[in-house]
Short mmCIF file of C-alpha atoms in Angstrom, two decimals:
data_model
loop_
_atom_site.label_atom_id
_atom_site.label_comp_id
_atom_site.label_asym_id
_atom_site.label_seq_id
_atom_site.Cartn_x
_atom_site.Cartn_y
_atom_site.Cartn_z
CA UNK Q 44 112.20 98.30 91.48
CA UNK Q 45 114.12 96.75 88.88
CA UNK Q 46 111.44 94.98 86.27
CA UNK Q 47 111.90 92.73 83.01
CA UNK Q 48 110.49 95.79 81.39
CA UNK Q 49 112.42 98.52 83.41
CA UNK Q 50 114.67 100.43 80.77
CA UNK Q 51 117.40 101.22 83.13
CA UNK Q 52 117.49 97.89 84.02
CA UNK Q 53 118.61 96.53 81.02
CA UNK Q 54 120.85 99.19 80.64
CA UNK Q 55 122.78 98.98 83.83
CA UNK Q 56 123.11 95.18 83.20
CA UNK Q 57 125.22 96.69 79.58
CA UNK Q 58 128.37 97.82 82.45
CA UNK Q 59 131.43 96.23 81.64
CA UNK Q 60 132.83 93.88 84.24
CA UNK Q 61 136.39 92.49 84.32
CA UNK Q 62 136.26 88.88 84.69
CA UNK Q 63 139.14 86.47 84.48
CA UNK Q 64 138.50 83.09 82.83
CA UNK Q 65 138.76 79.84 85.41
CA UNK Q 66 138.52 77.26 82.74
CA UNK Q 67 139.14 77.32 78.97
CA UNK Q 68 136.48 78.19 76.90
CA UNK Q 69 136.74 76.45 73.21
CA UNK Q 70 135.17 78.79 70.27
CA UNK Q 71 134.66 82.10 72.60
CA UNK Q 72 137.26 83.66 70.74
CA UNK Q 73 134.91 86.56 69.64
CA UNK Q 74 134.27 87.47 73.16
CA UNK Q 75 138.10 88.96 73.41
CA UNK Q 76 138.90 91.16 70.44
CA UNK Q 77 142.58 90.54 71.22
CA UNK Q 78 142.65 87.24 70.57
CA UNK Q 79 144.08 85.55 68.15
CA UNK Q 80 142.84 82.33 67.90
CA UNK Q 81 139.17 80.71 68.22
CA UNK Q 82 139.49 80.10 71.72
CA UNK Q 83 139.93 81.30 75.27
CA UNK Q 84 142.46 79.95 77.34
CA UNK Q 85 142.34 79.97 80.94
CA UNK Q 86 143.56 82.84 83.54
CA UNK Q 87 142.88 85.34 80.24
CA UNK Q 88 141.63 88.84 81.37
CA UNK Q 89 138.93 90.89 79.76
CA UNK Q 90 135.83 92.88 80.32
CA UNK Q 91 132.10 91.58 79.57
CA UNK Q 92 129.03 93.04 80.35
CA UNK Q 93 127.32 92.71 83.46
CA UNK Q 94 124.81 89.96 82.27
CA UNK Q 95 127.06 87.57 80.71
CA UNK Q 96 129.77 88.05 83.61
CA UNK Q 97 126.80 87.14 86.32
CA UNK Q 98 125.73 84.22 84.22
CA UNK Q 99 129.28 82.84 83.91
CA UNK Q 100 129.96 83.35 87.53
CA UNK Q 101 126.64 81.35 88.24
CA UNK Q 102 128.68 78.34 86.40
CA UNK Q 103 131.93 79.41 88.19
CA UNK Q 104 133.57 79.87 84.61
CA UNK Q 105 134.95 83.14 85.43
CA UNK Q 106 136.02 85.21 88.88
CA UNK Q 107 134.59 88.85 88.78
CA UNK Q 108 137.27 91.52 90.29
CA UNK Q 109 135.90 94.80 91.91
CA UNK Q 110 134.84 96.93 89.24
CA UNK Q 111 136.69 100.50 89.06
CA UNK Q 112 133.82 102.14 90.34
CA UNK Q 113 133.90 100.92 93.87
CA UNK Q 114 137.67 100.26 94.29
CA UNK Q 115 140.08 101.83 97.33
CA UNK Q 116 140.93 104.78 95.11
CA UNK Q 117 137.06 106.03 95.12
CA UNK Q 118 136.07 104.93 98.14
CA UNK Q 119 138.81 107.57 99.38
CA UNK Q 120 137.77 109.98 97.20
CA UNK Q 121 133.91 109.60 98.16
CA UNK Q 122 134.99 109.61 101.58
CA UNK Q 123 136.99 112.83 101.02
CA UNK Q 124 133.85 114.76 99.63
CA UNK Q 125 131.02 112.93 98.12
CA UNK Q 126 129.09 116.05 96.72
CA UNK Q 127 131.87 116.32 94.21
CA UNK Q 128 133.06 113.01 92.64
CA UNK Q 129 131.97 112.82 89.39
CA UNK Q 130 130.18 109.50 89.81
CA UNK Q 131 128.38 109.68 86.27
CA UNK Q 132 131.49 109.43 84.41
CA UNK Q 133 132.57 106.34 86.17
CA UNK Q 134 129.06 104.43 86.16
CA UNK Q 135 126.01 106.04 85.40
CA UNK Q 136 124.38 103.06 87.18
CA UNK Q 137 126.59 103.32 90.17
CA UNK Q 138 123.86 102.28 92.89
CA UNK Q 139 122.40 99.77 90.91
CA UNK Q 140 125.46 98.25 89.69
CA UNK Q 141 126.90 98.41 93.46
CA UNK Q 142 124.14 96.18 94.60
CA UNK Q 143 124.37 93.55 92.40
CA UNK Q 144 128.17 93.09 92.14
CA UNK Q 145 128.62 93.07 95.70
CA UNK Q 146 127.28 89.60 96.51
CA UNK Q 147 128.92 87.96 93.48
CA UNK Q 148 132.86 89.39 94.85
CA UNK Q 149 132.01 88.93 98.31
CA UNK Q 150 132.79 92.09 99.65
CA UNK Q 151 130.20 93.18 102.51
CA UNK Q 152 131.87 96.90 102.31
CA UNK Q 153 130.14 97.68 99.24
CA UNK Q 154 126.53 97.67 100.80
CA UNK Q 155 127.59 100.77 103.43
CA UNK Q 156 129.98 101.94 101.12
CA UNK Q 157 126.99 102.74 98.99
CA UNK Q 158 124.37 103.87 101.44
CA UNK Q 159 127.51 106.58 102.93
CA UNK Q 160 128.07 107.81 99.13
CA UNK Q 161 124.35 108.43 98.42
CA UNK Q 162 123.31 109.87 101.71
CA UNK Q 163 126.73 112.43 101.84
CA UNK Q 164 125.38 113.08 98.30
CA UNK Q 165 122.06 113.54 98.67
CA UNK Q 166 122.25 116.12 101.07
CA UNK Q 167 123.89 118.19 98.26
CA UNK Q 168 120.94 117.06 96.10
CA UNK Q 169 118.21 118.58 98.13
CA UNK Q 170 119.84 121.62 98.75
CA UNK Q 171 120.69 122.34 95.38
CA UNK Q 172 117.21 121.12 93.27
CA UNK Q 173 114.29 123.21 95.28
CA UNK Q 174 116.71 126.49 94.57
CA UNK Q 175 116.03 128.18 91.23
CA UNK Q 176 115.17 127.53 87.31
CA UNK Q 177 118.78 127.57 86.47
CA UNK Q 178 120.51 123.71 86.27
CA UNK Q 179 123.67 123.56 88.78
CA UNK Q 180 126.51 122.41 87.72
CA UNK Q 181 126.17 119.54 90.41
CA UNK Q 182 123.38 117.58 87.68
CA UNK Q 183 126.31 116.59 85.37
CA UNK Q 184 128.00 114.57 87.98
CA UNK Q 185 125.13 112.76 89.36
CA UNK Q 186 124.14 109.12 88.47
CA UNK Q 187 120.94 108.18 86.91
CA UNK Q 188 119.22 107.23 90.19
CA UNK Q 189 120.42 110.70 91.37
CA UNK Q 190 119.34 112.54 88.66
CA UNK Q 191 115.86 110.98 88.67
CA UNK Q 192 115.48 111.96 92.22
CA UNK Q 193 117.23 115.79 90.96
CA UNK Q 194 114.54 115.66 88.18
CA UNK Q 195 111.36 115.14 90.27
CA UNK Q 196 112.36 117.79 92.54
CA UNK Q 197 112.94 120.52 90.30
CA UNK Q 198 110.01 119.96 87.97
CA UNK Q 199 107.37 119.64 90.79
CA UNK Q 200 108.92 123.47 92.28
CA UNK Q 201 109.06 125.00 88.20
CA UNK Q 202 105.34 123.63 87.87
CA UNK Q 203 104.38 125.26 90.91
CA UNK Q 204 106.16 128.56 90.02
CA UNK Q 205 104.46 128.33 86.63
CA UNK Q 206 101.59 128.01 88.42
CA UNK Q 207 101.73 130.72 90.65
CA UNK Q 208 103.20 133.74 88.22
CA UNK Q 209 100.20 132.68 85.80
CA UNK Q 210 99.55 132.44 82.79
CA UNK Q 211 96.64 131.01 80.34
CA UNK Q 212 95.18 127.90 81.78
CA UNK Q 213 94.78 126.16 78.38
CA UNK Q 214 98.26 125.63 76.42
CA UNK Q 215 98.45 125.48 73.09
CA UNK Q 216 99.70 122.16 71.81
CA UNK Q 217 103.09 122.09 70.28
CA UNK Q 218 102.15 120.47 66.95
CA UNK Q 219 99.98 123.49 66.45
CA UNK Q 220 102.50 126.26 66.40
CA UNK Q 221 104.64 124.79 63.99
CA UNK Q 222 104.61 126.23 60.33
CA UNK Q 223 103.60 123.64 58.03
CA UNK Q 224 106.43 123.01 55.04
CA UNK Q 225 104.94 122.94 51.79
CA UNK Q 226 106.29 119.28 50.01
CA UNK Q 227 103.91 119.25 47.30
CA UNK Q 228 104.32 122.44 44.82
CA UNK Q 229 101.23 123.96 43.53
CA UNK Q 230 101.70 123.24 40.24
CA UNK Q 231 103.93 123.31 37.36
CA UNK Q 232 105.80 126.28 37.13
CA UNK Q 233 105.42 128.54 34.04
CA UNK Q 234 108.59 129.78 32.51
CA UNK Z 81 92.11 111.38 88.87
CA UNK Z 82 95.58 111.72 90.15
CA UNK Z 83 98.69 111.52 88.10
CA UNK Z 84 96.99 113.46 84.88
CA UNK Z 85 100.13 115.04 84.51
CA UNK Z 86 102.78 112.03 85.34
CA UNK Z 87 101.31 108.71 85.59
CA UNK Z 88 104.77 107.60 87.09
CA UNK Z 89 104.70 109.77 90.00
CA UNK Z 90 101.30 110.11 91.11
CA UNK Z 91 101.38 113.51 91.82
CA UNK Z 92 98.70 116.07 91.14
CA UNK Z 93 99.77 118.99 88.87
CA UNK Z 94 99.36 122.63 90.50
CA UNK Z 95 96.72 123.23 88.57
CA UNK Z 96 94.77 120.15 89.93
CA UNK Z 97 95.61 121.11 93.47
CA UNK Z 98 93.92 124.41 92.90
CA UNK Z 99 91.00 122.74 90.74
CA UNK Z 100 90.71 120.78 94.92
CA UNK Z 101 90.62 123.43 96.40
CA UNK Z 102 87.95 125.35 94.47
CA UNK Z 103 85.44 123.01 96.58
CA UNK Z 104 86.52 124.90 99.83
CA UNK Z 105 83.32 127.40 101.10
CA UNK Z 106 83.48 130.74 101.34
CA UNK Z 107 81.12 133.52 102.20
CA UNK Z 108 79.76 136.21 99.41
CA UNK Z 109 76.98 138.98 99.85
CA UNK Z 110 75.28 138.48 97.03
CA UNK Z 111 73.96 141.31 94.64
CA UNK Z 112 70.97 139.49 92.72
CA UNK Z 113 67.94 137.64 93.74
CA UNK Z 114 68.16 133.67 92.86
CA UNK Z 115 66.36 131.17 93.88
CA UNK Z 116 68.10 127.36 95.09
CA UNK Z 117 70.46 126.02 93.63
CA UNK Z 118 70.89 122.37 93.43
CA UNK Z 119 74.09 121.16 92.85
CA UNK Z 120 75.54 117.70 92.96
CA UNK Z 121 77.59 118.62 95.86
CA UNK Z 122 74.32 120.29 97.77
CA UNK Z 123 72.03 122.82 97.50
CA UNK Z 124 73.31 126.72 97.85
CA UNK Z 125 70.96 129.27 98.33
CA UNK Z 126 68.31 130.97 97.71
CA UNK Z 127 70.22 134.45 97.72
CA UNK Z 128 69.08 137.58 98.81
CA UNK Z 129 70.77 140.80 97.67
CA UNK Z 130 73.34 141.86 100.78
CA UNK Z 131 72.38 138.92 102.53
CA UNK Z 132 75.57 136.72 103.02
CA UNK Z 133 75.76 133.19 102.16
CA UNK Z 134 77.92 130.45 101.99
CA UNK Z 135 78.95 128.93 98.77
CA UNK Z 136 82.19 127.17 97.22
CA UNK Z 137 84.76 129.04 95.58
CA UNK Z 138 83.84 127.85 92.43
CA UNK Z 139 80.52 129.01 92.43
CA UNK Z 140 82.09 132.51 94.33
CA UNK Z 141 84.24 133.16 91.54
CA UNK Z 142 81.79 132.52 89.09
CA UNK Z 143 79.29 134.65 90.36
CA UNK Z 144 82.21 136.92 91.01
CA UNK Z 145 83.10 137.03 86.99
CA UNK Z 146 79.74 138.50 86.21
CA UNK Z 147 79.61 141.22 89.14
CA UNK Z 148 76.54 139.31 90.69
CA UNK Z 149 78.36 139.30 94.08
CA UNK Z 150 80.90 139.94 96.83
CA UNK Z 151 83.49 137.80 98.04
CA UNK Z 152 84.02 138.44 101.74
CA UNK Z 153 87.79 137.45 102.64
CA UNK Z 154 88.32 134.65 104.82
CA UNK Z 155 88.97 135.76 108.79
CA UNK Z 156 92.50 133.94 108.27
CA UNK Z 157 93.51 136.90 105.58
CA UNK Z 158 93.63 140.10 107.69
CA UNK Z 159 97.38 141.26 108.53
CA UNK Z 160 97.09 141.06 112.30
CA UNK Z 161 96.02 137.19 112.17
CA UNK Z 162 98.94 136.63 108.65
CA UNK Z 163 101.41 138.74 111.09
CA UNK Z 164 100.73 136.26 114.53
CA UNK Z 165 101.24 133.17 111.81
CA UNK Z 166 104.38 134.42 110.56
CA UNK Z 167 105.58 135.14 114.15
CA UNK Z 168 104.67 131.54 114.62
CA UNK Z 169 106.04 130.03 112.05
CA UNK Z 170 109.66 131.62 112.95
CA UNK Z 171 109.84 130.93 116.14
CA UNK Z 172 108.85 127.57 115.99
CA UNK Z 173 111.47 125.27 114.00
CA UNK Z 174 109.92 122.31 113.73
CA UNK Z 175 106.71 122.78 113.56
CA UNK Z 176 104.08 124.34 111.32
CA UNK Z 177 101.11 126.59 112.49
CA UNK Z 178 97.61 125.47 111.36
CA UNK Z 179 96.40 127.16 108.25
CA UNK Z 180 93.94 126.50 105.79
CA UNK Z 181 94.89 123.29 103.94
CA UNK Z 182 94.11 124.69 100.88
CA UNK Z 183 95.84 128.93 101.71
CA UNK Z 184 98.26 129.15 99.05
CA UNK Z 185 95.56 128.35 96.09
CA UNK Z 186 92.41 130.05 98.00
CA UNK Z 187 94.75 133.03 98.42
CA UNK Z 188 95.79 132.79 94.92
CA UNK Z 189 92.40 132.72 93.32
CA UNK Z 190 90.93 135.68 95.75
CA UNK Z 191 94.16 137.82 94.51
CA UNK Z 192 93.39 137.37 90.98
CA UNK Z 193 89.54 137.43 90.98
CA UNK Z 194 88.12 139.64 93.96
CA UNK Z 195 90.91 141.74 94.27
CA UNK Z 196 88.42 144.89 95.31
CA UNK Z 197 86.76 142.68 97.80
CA UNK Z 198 90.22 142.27 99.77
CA UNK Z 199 92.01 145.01 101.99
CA UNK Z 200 95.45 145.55 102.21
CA UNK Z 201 95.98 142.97 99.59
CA UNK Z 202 100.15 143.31 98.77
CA UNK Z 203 100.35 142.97 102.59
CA UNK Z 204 98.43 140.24 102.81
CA UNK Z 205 100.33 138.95 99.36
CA UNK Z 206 103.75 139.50 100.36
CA UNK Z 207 102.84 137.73 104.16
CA UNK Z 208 101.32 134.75 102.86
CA UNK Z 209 104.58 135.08 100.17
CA UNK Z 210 106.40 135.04 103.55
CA UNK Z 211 105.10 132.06 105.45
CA UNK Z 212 105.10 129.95 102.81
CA UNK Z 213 108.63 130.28 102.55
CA UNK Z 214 109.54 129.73 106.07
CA UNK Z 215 107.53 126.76 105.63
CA UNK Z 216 109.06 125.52 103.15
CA UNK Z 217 112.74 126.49 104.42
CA UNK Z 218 111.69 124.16 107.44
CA UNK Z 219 110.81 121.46 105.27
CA UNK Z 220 113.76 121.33 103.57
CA UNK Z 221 115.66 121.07 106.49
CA UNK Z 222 113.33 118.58 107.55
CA UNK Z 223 114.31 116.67 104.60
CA UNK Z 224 117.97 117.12 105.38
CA UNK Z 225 117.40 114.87 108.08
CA UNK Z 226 116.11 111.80 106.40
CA UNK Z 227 118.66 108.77 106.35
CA UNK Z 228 118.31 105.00 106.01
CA UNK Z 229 116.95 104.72 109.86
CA UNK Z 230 113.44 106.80 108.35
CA UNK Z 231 110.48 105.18 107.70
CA UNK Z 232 108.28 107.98 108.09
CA UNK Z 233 107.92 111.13 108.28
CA UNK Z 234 105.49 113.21 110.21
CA UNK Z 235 104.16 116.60 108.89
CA UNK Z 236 101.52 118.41 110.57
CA UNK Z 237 99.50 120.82 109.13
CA UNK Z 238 100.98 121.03 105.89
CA UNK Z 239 99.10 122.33 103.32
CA UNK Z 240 98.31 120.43 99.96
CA UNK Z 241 100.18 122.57 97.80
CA UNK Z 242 103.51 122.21 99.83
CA UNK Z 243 102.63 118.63 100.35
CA UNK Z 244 102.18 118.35 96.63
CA UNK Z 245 105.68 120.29 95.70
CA UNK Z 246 107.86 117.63 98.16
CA UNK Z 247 105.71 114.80 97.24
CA UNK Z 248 107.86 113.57 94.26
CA UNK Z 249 111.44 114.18 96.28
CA UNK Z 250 110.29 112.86 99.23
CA UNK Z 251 109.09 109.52 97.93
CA UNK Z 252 111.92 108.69 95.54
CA UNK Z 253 114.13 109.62 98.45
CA UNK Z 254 112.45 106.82 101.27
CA UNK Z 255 112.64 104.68 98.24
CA UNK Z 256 116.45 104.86 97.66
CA UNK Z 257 117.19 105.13 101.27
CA UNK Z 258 115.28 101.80 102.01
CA UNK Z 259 116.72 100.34 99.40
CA UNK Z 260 120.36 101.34 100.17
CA UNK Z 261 119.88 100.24 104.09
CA UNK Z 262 117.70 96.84 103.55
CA UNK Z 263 119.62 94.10 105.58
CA UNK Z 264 119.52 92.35 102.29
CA UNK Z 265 122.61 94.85 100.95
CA UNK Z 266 124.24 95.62 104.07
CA UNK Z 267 125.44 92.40 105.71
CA UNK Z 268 127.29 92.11 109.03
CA UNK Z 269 130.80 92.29 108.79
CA UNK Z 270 132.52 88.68 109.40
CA UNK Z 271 133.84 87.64 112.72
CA UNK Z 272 137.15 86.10 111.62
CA UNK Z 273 140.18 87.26 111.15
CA UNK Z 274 140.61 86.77 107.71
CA UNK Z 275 139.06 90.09 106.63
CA UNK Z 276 141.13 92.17 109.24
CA UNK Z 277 143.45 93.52 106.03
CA UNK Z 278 139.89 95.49 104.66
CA UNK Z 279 139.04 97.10 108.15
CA UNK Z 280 140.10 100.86 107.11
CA UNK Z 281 137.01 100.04 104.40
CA UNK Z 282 134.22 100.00 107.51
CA UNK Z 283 135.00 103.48 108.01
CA UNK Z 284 131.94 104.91 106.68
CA UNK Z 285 129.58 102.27 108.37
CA UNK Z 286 131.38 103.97 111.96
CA UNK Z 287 130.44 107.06 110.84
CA UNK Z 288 126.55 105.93 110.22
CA UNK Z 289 126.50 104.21 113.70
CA UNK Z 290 127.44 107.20 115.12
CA UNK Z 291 124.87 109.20 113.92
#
């Protein structure tokens, strides 16, 4: 559950959004590296992240449009096969992205559009994560939320494979098999 | 004490599971003469050279280390009763036979310590290698049929080591699903006309209803 401490959180709230200005804003210039003077005029396009966007929207400043990541084009292509659109290269935070944007654009598709992508994709997920040691190909697609859920599958089944071949029940800690460097020399060195 | 290993997931680490089940009891025929033991978790004893007894497998495998006794295999590890389980197991889809809850770590620990006490022990290895992989083959396709309409699932007689393996999938998986199905995200679809141009987008909510 999203936290004011949760990491991904804060990150997914980074995703650029493309917003176009209702009203002027005087001294924003920064905002829009094109820009050549100090201020913003109205109906200008541009991309801010998610935070900003959300607040601005609160104070009806700016209109969000439907972010790349959930427009026609991909809903067609998640609809064609889900297992295989790279989702991570469009928005690592796909999920958690979807479920915030979709009340501020207004469109109720978003909400199934989501729960159809992750349960066509989870399905590839579970079949794929309990197999072996070796990392599919599938884990480089999958968004974070995915890959968490990838993650705790395959660790708990190569712990219990550890397990079961053996092996010493104490481990030796990592620090301790490293070979200490030598910074200090022992003394001066005669000619 | 759970959640040594990951404080995030909870989960016990195998080595914990089998730590559990050393408390199970099993039966040795001792080979020295000791008096009571008293124990936190009860008193075991006194034992009487080839008179069996019941202690846990701790205390078995201890004993067991120093050649003080026998460890006499469980009646659930012969062939003929591993063979009627494995039957079982395959004929039965959907559900699982009763087993020990602790038979993959018990087995494990009688394998590697009182190997001479056990008889045909790569038969009984490669069965018990056997059922727990139909097992878990049906719980993975038990988990292919989670969706958003689950809000629990029901396993009977599973085992706490395959318990402990899904444990970590099958919770972050609920969690998602109830998250991506709350009413909260998907809204009913408006009444009026004015959203008739976005109908080809409900397609995938059809294809939920109809499942």
């Amino acid at each position: 559950m999203p936290g004011y401490y949760d990491m991904d959180d804060i990150l997914m709230e980074d995703e650029p959004i493309s917003v176009v200005f209702q009203v002027g804003a005087h001294g924003c210039g920064l905002l829009d590296p094109g820009s050549e003077t100090n201020d913003i005029e109205k109906g200008t396009k541009m991309d801010l992240p998610y935070w900003l966007a959300h607040q601005l929207h609160l104070r009806q400043a700016v209109s969000i449009s439907v972010p790349a990541s959930f427009s026609q084009k991909t809903k067609k292509e998640i609809q064609a096969d889900a297992a295989c659109v790279d989702l991570k290269g469009r928005c690592p935070y796909f999920y958690e992205l979807g479920c915030k944007i979709a009340p501020l654009v207004g469109d109720k598709t978003i909400g199934t559009f989501l729960l159809y992508a992750f349960t066509d994709r989870y399905k590839e997920i579970l079949s794929k994560s309990h197999s072996g040691p070796a990392v599919p190909r599938i884990s480089s697609r999958l968004t974070k939320e995915e890959s968490q859920l990838f993650e705790a599958a395959r660790s708990s089944m190569a712990a219990f494979k550890k397990w079961r071949t053996g092996g010493s029940r104490l481990e030796k800690a990592s620090i301790l098999g490293r070979k200490r460097k030598r910074t200090i020399p022992l003394g001066p060195s005669s000619p | 004490m759970a959640g040594q290993s990951d404080p995030h997931l909870s989960v016990f680490s195998p080595p914990e599971v089998e730590f559990l089940a050393e408390d199970e009891m099993v039966e040795i025929i001792p080979k020295l003469s000791l008096g009571s033991l008293h124990m936190i978790c009860g008193d075991f004893g006194p034992f009487r050279p080839n008179i069996a007894s019941e202690v846990p497998l701790w205390l078995a495998v201890a004993l067991k280390k120093r050649g003080k006794c026998d460890i006499r295999a469980p009646d659930w590890m012969s062939v003929d009763k591993l063979m009627q389980i494995l039957e079982a197991e395959r004929e039965s889809p959907r559900e699982f036979q009763p087993l020990p809850f602790h038979y993959i770590e018990i087995s494990k620990l009688l394998f590697e310590h009182a190997h001479d006490n056990l008889q045909d022990i790569y038969m009984v290895r490669s069965l018990i290698e056997d059922i727990r992989d139909v097992r878990f083959h049906k719980v993975e396709t038990g988990l292919q049929t989670i969706s958003g309409r689950t809000h629990a699932v029901k396993l009977k007689n599973l085992s706490a080591m395959e318990v402990n393996i899904v444990r970590p999938f099958m919770i972050r998986t609920l969690q998602a699903f109830y998250k991506h199905d709350s009413p909260h995200i998907i809204q009913q679809p408006e009444r009026s006309g004015s959203r008739r141009p976005q109908a080809p987008d409900r397609g995938p909510r059809r294809d939920l209803r109809s499942r």
